[in-house]
CSV table of C-alpha atoms in Angstrom, one decimal:
chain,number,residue,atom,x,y,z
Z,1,UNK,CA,101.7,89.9,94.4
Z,2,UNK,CA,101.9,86.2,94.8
Z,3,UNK,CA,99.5,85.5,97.9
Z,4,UNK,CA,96.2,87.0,97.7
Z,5,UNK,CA,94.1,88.0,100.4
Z,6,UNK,CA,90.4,86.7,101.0
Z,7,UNK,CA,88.8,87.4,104.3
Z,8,UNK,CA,85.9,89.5,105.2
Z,9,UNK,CA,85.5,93.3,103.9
Z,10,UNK,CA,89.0,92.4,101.4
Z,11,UNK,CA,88.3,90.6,98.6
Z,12,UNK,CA,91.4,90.8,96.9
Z,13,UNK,CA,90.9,87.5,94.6
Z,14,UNK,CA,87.9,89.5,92.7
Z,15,UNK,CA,90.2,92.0,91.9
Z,16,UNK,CA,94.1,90.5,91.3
Z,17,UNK,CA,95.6,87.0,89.9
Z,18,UNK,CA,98.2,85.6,92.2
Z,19,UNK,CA,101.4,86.2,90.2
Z,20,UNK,CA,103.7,83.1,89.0
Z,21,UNK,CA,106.6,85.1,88.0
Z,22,UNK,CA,108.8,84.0,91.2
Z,23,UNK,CA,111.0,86.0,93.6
Z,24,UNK,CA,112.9,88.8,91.2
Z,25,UNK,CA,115.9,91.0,92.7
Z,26,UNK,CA,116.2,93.8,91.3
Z,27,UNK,CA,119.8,95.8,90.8
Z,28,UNK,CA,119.6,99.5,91.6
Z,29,UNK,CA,121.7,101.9,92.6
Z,30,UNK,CA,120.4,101.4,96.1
Z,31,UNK,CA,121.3,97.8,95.8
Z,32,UNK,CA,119.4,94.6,95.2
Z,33,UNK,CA,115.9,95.0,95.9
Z,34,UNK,CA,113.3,92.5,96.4
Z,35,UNK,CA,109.6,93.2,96.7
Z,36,UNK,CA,106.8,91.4,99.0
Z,37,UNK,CA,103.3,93.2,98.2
Z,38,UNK,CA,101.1,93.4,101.0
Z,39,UNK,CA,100.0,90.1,102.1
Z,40,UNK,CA,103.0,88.7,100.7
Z,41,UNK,CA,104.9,89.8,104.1
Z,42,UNK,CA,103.2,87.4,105.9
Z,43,UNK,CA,105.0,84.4,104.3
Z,44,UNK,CA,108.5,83.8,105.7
Z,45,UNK,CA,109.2,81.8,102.6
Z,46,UNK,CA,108.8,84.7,100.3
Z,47,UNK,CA,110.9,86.6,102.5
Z,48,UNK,CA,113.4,83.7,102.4
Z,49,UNK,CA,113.3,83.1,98.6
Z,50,UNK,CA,114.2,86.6,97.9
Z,51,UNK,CA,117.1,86.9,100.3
Z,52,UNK,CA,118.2,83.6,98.8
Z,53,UNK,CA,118.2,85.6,95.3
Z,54,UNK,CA,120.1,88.5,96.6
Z,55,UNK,CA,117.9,90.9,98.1
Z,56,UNK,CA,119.5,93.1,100.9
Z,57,UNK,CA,116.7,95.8,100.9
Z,58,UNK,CA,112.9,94.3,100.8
Z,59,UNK,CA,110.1,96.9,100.0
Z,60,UNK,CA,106.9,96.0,100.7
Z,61,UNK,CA,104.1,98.5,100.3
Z,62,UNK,CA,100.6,97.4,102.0
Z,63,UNK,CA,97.5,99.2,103.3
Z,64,UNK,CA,96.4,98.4,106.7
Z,65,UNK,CA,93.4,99.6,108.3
Z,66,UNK,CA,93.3,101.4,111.7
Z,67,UNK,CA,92.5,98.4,114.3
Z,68,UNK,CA,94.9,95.8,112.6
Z,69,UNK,CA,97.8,94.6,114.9
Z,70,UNK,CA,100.4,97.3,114.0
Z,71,UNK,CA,102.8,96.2,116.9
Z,72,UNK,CA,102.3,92.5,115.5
Z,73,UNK,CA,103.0,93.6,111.7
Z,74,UNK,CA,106.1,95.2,113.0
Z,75,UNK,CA,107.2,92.2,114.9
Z,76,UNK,CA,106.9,89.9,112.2
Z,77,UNK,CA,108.9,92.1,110.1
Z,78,UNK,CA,111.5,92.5,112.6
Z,79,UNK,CA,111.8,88.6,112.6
Z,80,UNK,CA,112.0,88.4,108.9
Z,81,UNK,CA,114.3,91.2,108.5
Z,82,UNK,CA,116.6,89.4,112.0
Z,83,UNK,CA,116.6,85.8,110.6
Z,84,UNK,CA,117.7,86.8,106.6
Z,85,UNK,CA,119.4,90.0,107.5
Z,86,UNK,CA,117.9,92.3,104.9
Z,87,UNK,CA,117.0,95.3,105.4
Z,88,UNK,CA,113.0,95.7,104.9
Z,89,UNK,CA,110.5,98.8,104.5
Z,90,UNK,CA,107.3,99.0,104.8
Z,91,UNK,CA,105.1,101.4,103.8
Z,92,UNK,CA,101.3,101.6,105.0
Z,93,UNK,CA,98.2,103.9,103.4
Z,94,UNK,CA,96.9,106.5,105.1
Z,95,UNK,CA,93.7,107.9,104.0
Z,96,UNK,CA,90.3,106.9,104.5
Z,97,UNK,CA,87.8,105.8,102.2
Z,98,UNK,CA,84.0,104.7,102.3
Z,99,UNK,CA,84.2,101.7,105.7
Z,100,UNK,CA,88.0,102.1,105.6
Z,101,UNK,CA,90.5,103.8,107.5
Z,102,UNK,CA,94.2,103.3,106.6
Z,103,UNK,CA,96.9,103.6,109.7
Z,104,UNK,CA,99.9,104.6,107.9
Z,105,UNK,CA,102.7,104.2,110.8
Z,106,UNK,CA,105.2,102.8,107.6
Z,107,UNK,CA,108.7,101.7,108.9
Z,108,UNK,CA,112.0,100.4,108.3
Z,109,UNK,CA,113.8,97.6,110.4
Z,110,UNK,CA,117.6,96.9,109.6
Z,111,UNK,CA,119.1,93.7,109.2
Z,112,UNK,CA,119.6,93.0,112.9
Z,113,UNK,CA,115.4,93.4,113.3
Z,114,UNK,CA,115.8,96.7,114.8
Z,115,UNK,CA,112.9,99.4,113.9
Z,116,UNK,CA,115.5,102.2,112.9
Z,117,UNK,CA,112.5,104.8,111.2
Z,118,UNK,CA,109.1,105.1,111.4
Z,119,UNK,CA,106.4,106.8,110.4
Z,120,UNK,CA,102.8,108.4,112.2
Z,121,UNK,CA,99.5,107.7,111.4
Z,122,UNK,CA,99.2,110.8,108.3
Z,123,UNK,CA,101.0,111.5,105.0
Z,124,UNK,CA,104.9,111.4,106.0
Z,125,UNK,CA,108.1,110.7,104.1
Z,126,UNK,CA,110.8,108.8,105.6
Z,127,UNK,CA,114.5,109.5,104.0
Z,128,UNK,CA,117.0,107.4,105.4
Z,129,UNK,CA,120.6,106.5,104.9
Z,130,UNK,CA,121.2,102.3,105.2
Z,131,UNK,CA,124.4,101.0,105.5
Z,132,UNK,CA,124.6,98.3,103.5
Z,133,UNK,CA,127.4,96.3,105.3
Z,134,UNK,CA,125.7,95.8,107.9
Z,135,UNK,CA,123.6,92.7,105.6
Z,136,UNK,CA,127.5,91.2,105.5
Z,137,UNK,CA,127.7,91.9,109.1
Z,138,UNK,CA,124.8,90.6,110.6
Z,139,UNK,CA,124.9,87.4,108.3
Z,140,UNK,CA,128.2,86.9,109.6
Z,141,UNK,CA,127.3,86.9,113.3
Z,142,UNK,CA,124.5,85.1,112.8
Z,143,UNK,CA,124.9,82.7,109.6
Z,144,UNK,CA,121.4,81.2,109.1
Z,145,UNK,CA,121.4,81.5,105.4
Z,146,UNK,CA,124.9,79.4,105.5
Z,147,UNK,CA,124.2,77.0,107.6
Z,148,UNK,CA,120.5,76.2,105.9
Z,149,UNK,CA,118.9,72.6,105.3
Z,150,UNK,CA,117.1,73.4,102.2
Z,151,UNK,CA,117.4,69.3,101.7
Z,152,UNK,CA,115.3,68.2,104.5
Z,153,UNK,CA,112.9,71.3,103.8
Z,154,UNK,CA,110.7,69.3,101.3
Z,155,UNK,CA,107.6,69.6,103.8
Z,156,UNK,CA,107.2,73.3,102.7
Z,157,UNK,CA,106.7,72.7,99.4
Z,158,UNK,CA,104.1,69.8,99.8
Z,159,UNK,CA,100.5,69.9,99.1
């Protein structure tokens, strides 16, 4: 994790250290996979900076409660997934514990931003096939990465 959460009832900073180690790709025989750990999603950028390192698949494991804005989470992630054209899965906790109830519904969108599995609210497993030329597909129809301004985009990295 890179961004920690701190809000009330999750109080992630008394338990984790932002990481510092960057944006790492990893090869596998699935192909190059980024990570974004739960609140990590949020952030476009991260999104962003791992595409720009060659992620086509972006896992992102989190644990949502019942009551947070599913349809919302799964928006954003369409969006990210749409404007990098990666393919991202997410993957929610079910379960309860003592205050907390998990929502599970995990999913995956493709790189065009469409939902193409998803999961209920309980334990489930989703297998899917990707096609992985649909990343060179979509980023051809729509070159965003290309056609960038990462010159003028200083503003994002000031304090």
């Amino acid at each position: 994790m890179i961004h920690i959460a701190e809000e009330p009832g999750f109080n992630e900073r008394f338990y984790y250290w932002p990481g510092n180690s960057g944006f790492k790709v990893h090869q596998t025989a699935a192909g190059p996979v980024g990570m974004a750990i739960c609140y990590d999603r949020h952030f476009p950028e991260h999104i962003r900076a791992l595409t720009i390192g060659g992620a086509e698949i972006i896992l992102s494991p989190f644990a949502g409660t019942a009551g947070d804005p599913s349809r919302g989470y799964e928006l954003e992630m369409q969006g990210s997934a749409f404007s990098n054209a990666v393919f991202i899965a997410c993957c929610n906790r079910t379960g309860e514990e003592p205050k907390l109830t998990f929502a599970g519904g995990s999913f995956v969108v493709d790189p065009a931003g469409e939902i193409i599995a998803k999961a209920g609210g309980n334990e489930e497993l989703l297998i899917i096939d990707i096609d992985r030329t649909l990343v060179t597909a979509n980023r051809n129809r729509r070159p965003f990465l290309r056609d960038r301004r990462p010159e003028l985009y200083g503003v994002l990295t000031e304090k």
